[in-house]
GROMACS .gro file of C-alpha atoms in nm:
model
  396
    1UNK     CA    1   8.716   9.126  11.210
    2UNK     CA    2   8.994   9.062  11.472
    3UNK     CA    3   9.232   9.246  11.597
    4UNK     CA    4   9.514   9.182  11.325
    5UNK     CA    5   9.263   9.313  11.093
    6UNK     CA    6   9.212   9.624  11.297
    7UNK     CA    7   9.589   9.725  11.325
    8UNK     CA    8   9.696  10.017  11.174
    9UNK     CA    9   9.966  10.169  11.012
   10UNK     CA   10   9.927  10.467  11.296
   11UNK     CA   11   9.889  10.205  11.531
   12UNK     CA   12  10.228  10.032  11.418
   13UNK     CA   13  10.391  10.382  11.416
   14UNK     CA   14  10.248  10.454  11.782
   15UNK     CA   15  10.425  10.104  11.893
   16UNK     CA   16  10.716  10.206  11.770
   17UNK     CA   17  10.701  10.533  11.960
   18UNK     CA   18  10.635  10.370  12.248
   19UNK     CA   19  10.943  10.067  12.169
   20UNK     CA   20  11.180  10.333  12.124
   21UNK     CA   21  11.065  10.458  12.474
   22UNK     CA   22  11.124  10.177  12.634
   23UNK     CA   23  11.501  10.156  12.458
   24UNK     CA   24  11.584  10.472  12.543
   25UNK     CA   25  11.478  10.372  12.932
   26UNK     CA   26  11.724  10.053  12.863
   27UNK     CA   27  11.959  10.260  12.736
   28UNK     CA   28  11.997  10.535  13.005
   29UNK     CA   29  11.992  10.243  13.243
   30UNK     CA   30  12.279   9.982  13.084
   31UNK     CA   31  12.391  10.158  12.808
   32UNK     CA   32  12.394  10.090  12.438
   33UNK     CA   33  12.554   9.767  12.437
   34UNK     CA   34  12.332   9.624  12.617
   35UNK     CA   35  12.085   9.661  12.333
   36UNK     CA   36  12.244   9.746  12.030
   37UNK     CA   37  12.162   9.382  11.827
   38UNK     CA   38  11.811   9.402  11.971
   39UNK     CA   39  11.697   9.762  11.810
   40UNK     CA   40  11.797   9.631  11.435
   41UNK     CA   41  11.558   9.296  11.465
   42UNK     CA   42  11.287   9.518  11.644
   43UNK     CA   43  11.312   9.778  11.377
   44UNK     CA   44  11.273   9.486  11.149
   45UNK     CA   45  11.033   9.384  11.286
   46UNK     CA   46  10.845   9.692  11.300
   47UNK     CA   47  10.920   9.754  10.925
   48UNK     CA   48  10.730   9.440  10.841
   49UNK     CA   49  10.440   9.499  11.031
   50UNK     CA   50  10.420   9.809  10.858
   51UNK     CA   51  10.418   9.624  10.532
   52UNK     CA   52  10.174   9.379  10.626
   53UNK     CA   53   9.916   9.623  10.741
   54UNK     CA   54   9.967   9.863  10.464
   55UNK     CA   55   9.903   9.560  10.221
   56UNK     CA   56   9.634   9.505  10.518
   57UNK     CA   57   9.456   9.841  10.463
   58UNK     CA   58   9.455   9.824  10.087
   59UNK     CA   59   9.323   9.466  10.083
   60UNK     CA   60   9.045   9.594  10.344
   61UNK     CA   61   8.966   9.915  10.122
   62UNK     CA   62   8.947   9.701   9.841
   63UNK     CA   63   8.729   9.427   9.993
   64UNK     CA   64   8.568   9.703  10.142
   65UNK     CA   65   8.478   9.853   9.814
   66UNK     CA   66   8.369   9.542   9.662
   67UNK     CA   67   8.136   9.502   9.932
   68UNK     CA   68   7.965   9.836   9.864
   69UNK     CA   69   8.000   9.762   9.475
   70UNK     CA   70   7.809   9.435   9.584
   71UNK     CA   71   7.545   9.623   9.795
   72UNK     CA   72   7.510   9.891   9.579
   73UNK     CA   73   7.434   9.641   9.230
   74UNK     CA   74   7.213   9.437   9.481
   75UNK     CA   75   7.006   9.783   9.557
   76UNK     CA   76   6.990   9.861   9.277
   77UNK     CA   77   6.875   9.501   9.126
   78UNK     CA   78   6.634   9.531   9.394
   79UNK     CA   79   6.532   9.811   9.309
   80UNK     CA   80   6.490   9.759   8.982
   81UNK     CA   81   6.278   9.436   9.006
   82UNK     CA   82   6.078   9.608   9.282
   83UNK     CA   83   6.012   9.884   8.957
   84UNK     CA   84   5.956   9.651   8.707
   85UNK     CA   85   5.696   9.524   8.932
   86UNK     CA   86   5.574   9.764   9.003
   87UNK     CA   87   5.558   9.859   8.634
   88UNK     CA   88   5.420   9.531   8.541
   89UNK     CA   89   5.125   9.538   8.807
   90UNK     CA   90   5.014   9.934   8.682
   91UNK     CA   91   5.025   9.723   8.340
   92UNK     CA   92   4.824   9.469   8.448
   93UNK     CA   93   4.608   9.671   8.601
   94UNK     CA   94   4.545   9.902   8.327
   95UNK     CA   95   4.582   9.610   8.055
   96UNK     CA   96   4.290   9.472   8.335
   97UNK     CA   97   4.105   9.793   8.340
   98UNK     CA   98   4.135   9.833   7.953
   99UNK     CA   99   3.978   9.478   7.922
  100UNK     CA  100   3.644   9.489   8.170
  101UNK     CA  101   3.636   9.861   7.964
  102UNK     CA  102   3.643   9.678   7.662
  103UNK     CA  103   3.415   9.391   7.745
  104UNK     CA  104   3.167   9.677   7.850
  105UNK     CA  105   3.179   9.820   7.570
  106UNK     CA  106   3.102   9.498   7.366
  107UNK     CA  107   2.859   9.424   7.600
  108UNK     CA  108   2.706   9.827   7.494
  109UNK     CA  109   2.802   9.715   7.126
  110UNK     CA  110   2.642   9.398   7.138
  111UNK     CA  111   2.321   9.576   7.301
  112UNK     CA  112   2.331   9.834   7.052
  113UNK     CA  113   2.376   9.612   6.765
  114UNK     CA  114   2.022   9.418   6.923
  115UNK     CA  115   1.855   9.715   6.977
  116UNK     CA  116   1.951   9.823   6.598
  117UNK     CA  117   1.811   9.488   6.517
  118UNK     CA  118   1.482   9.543   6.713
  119UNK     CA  119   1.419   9.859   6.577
  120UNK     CA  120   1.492   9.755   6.245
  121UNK     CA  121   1.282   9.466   6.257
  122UNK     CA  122   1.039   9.710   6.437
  123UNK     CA  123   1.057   9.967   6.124
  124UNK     CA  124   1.017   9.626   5.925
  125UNK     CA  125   0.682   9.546   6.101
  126UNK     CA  126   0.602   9.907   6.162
  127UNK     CA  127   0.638   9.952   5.753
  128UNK     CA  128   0.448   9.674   5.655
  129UNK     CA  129   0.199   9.720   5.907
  130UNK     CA  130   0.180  10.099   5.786
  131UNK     CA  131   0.161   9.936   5.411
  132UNK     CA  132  -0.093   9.719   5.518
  133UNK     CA  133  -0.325  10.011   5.620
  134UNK     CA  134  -0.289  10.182   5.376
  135UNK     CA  135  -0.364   9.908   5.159
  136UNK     CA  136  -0.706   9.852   5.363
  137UNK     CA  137  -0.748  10.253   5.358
  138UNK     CA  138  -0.706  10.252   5.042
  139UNK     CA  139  -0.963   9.986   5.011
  140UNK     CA  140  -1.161  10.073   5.282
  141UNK     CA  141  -1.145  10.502   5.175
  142UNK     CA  142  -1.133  10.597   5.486
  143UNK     CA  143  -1.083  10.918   5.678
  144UNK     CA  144  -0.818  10.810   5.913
  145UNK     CA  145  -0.481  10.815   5.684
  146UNK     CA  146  -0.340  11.121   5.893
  147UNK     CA  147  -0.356  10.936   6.249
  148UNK     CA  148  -0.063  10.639   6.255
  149UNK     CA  149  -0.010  10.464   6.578
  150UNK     CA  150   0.134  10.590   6.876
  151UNK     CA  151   0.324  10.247   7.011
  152UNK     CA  152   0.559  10.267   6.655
  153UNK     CA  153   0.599  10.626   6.694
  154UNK     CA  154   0.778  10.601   7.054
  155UNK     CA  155   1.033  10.327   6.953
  156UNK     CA  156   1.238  10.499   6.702
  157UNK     CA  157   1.288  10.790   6.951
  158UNK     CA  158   1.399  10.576   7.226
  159UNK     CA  159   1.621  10.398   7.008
  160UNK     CA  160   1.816  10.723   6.901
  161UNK     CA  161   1.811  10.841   7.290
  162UNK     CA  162   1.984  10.567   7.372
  163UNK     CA  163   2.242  10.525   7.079
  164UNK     CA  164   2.318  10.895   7.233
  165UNK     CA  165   2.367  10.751   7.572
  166UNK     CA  166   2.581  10.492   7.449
  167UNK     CA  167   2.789  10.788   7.261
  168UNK     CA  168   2.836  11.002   7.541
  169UNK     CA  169   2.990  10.699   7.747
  170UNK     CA  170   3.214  10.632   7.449
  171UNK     CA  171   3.339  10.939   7.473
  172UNK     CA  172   3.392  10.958   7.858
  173UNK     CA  173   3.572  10.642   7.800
  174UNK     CA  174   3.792  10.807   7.555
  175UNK     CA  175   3.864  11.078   7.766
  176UNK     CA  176   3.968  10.850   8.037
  177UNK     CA  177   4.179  10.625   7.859
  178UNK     CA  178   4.393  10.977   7.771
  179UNK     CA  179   4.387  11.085   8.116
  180UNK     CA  180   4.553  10.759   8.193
  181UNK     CA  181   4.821  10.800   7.881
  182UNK     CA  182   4.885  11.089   8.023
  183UNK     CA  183   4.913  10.988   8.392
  184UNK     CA  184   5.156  10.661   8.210
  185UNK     CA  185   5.379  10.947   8.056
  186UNK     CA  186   5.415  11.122   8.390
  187UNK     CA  187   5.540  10.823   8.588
  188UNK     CA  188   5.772  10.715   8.272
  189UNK     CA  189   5.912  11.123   8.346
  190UNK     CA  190   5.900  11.033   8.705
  191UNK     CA  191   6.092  10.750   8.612
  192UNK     CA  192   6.365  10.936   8.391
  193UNK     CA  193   6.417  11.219   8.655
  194UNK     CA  194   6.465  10.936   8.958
  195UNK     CA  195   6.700  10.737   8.716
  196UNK     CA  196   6.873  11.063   8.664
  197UNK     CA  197   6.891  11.149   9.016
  198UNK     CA  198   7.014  10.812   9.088
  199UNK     CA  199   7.306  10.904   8.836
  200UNK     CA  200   7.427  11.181   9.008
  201UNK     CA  201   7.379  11.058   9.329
  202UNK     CA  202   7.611  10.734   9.193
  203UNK     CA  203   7.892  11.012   9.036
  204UNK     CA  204   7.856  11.173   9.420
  205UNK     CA  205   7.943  10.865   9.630
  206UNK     CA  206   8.263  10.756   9.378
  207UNK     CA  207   8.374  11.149   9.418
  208UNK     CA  208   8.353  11.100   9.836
  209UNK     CA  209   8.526  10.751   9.775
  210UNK     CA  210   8.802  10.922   9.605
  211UNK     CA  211   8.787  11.213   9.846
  212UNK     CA  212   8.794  10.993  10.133
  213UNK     CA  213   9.087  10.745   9.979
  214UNK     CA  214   9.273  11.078   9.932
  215UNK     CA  215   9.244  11.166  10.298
  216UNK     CA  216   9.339  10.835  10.407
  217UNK     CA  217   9.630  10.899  10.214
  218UNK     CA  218   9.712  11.213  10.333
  219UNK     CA  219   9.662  11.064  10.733
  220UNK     CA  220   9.892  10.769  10.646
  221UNK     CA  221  10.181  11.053  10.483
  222UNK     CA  222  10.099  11.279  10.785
  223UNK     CA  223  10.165  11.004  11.043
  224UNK     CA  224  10.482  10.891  10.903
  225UNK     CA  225  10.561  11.312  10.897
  226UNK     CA  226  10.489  11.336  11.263
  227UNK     CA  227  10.707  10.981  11.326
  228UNK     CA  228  10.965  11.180  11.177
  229UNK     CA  229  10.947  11.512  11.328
  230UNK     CA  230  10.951  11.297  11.665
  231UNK     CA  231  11.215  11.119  11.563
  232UNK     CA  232  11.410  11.463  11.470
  233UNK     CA  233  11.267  11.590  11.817
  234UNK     CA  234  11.441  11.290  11.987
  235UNK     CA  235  11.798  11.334  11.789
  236UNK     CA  236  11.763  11.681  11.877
  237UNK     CA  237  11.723  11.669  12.266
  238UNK     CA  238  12.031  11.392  12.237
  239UNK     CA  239  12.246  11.679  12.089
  240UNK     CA  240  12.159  11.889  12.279
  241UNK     CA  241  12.237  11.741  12.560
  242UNK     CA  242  12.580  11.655  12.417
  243UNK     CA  243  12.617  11.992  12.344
  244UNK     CA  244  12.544  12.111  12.711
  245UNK     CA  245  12.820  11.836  12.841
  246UNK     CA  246  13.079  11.977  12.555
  247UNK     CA  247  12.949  12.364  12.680
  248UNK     CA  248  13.009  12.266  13.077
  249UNK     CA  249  13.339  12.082  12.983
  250UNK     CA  250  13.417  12.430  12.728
  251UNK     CA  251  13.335  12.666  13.061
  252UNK     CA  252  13.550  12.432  13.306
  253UNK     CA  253  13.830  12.459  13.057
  254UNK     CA  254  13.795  12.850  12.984
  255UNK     CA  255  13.809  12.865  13.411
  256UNK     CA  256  14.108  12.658  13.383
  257UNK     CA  257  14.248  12.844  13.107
  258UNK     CA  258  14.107  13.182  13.316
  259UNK     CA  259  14.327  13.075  13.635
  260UNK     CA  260  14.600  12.985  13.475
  261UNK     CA  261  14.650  13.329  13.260
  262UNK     CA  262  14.578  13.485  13.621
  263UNK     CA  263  14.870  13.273  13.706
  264UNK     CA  264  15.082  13.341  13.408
  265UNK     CA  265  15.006  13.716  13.532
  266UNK     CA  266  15.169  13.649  13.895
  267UNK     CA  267  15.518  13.754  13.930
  268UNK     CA  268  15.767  13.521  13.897
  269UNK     CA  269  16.161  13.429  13.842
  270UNK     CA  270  16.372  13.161  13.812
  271UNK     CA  271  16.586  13.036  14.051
  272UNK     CA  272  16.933  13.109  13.897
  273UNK     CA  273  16.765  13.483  13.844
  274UNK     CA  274  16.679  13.486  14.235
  275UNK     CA  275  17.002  13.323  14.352
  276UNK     CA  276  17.180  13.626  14.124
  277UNK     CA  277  16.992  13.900  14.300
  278UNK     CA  278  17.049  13.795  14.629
  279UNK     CA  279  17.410  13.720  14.535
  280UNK     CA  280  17.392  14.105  14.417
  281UNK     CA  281  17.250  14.209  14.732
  282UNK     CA  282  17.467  14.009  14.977
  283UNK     CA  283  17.779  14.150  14.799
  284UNK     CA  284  17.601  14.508  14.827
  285UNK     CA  285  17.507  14.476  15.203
  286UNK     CA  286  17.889  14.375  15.252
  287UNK     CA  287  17.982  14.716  15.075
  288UNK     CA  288  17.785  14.910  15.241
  289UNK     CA  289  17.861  14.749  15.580
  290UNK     CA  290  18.270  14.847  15.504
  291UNK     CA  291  18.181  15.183  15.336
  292UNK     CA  292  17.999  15.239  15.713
  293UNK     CA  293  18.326  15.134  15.879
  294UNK     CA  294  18.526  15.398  15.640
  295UNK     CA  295  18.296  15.665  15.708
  296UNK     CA  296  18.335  15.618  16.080
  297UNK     CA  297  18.725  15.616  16.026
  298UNK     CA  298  18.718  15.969  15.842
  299UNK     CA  299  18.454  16.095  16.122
  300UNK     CA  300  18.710  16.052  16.371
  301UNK     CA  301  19.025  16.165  16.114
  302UNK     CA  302  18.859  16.470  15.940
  303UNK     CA  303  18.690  16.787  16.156
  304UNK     CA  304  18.343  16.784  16.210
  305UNK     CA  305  18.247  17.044  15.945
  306UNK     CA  306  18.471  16.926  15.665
  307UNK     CA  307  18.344  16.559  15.805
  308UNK     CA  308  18.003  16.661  15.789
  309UNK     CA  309  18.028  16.797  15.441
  310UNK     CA  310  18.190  16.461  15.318
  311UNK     CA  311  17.926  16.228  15.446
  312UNK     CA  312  17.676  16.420  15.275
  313UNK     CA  313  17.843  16.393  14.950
  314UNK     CA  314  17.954  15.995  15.040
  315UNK     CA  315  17.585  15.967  15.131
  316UNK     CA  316  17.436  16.064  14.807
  317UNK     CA  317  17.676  15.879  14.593
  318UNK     CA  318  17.577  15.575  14.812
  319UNK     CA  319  17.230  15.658  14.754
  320UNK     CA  320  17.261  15.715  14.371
  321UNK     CA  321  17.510  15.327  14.345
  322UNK     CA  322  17.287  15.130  14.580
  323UNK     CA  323  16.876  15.031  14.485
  324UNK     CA  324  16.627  15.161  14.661
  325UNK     CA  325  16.517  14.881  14.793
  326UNK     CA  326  16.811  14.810  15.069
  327UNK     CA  327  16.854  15.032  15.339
  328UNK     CA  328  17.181  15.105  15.474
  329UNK     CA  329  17.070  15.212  15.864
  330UNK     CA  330  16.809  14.843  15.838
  331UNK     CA  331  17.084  14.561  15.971
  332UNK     CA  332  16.959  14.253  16.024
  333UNK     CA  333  16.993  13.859  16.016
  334UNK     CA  334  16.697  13.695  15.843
  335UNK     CA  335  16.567  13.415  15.686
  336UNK     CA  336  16.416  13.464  15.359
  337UNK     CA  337  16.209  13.216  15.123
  338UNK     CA  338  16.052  13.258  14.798
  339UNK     CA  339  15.731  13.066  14.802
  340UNK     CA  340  15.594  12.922  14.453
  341UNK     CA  341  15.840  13.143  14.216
  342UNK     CA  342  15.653  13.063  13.856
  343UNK     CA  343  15.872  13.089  13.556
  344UNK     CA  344  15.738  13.019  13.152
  345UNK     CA  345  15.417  12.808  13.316
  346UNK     CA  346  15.616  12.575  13.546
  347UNK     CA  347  15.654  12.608  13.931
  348UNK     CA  348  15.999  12.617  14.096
  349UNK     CA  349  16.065  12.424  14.416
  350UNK     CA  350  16.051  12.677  14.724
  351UNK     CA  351  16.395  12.834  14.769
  352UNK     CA  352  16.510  12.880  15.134
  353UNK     CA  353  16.741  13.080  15.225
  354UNK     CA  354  16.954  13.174  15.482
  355UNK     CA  355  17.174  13.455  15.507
  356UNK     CA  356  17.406  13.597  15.766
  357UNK     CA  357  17.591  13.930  15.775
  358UNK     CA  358  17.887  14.004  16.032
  359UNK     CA  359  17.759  14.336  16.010
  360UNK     CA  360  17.378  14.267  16.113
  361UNK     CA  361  17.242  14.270  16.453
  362UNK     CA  362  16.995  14.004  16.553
  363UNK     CA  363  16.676  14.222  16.553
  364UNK     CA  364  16.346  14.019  16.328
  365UNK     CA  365  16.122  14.186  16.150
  366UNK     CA  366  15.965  14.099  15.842
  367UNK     CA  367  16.057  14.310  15.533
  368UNK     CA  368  15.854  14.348  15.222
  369UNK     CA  369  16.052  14.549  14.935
  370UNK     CA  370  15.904  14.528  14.589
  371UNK     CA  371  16.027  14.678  14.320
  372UNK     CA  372  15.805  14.730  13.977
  373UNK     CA  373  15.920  14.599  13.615
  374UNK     CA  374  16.269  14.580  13.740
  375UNK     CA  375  16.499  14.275  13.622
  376UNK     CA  376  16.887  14.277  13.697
  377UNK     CA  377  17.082  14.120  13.427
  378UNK     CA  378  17.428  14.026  13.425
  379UNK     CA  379  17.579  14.316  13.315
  380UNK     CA  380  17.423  14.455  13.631
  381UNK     CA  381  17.198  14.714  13.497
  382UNK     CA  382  16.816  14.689  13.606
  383UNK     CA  383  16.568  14.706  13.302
  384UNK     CA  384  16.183  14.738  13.356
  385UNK     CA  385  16.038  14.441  13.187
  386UNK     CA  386  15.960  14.185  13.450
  387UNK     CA  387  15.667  14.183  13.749
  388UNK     CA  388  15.749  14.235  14.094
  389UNK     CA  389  15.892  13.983  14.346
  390UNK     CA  390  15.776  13.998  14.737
  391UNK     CA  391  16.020  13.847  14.940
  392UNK     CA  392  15.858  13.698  15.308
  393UNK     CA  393  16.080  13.606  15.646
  394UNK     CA  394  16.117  13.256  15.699
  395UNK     CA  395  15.967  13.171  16.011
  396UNK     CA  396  16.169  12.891  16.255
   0.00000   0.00000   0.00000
């Protein structure tokens, strides 16, 4: 048996396991293309090798049964023709056994029947001879007709001893000829209870065939099962890994989407809204600078009391019309920017700016005014529905 004849269907499917290996190796290394006409005429290939040793197996189970059918009908022709001789030489035996018994007992028969003769002819003789005397007694008258002779006396005795001899050996004879019926009748129950036996032990070795076919069965269904569930296994781990590229890219773009809320959340205007406010403010820090300049002309007009009590008043109407956020005694000449102003999701180019007031000195410092959910219109009213702005100095 070579090795062709050895392969297996597991074997096949262990090949394949190992093939598919090796591709996936390929794969991870060049890619599919690389071997994408190769894996149809392997599994092809593989497909028909599973064919051919599947028709492989069966022929080999079948040959293989044959083969213990042979074996089996030989043993048991053996074993018959060892029986029947052994049968025929216990025949031949006894049928030998019953012949020197029979020839004995002609040869007793034929003695007997010679004996019988002798004594006849002896009771013959011994008659006539007894007739004779008493013919010459009864000539003679003599005395002596009570005494006969002892010689014919003794014969007829031994004659009956030994027809009793030859009796009793008759009948030992007889007895063993039924000992050995009987013995016969044992070995032909012998014989039924081994043929019997051999029966069930026949009906025993088909039901392990079957039992054993059945499990062969069940290996074969059970490999192909496990080829499968690898298979699965293999399918599985590739999605998964897809689906732990599609969860990094998901987390990058929820951090993406993340930052850019947290952006969306950063205050921001436009830059026609930031040019207005500063417009706004310019033309405020203008007023204020000539409402100064009036108040400084009534100071020196008015008295000092009646002064006094008008700036206070002109103060807190200036207080109440300007926003908190500019202070009246802060002049200055600054340079302002607004650095990465975000308005609906896109980013407006930086916005320098330079202003100059006649009224300013030329003291820096930087100013940070904020003010909260404050937007100024056109109308010039200030509602609270935007974020907060920080304004930084522009540095030279």
């Amino acid at each position: 048996m070579n090795a062709a004849e050895k392969l297996t269907v597991v074997d096949v499917y262990d090949l394949a396991l190992e093939i598919g290996k090796e591709f996936e190796t390929i794969i991870d290394a060049n890619g599919v293309n690389a071997v994408s006409g190769l894996i149809t005429k392997v599994v092809n290939a593989l497909e028909l090798m599973e064919t051919l040793t599947c028709q492989n197996e069966n022929e080999n189970a079948t040959l293989q049964e044959l083969q213990e059918k042979i074996a089996q009908l030989e043993a048991e022709k053996e074993q018959k023709a060892a029986s029947r001789s052994r049968y025929e030489k216990e025949l031949e035996a006894i049928e030998d056994q019953w012949r020197t018994e029979a020839k004995e007992l002609f040869n007793v028969i034929d003695k007997l029947q010679e004996e019988n003769r002798k004594l006849q002819r002896g009771i013959a003789q011994s008659a006539s001879e007894s007739t004779n005397q008493s013919d010459e007694r009864s000539r003679n008258g003599g005395t002596n007709d009570d005494f006969p002779n002892g010689s014919s006396m003794l014969e007829p005795e031994a004659g009956v001893l030994k027809k009793s001899e030859y009796k009793i050996q008759l009948s030992q004879l007889e007895e063993k000829l039924k000992r050995k019926e009987m013995e016969l009748c044992e070995k032909m129950a012998e014989i039924e209870s081994l043929s019997s036996q051999n029966d069930r032990l026949k009906k025993v070795v088909s039901e392990s065939r079957r039992r054993q076919k059945l499990s062969h069965n069940q290996i074969i269904t059970l490999c192909e099962e496990r080829a499968d569930f690898l298979a699965q296994i293999q399918d599985q781990h590739h999605e998964i890994k897809a689906l732990r590229m599609q969860l990094g890219l998901a987390e990058k773009e929820n951090e993406d989407l993340a930052n850019r809320v947290n952006e969306d959340e950063r205050p921001r205007f436009s830059t026609v809204e930031l040019k207005e406010v500063l417009t706004d403010r310019n033309e405020l820090k203008a007023r204020v600078s000539d409402l100064e300049q009036e108040l400084m002309t009534c100071q020196a007009i008015g008295s000092r009391t009646d002064s006094g009590s008008k700036s206070n008043v002109f103060a807190k109407n200036l207080a109440m019309k300007c926003p908190r956020w500019i202070s009246a005694n802060c002049p200055y000449k600054a340079h302002y920017r607004m650095n990465q102003m975000m308005h609906h999701g896109k980013r407006a180019t930086k916005v320098a700016l330079e202003s100059s007031f006649a009224s300013c000195s030329t003291k820096r410092r930087p100013i940070v005014r904020a003010f909260r959910n404050v937007h100024y219109r056109r109308s010039r009213k200030w509602h609270s529905h935007r974020d907060r702005i920080v304004i930084y100095p522009f540095k030279r």
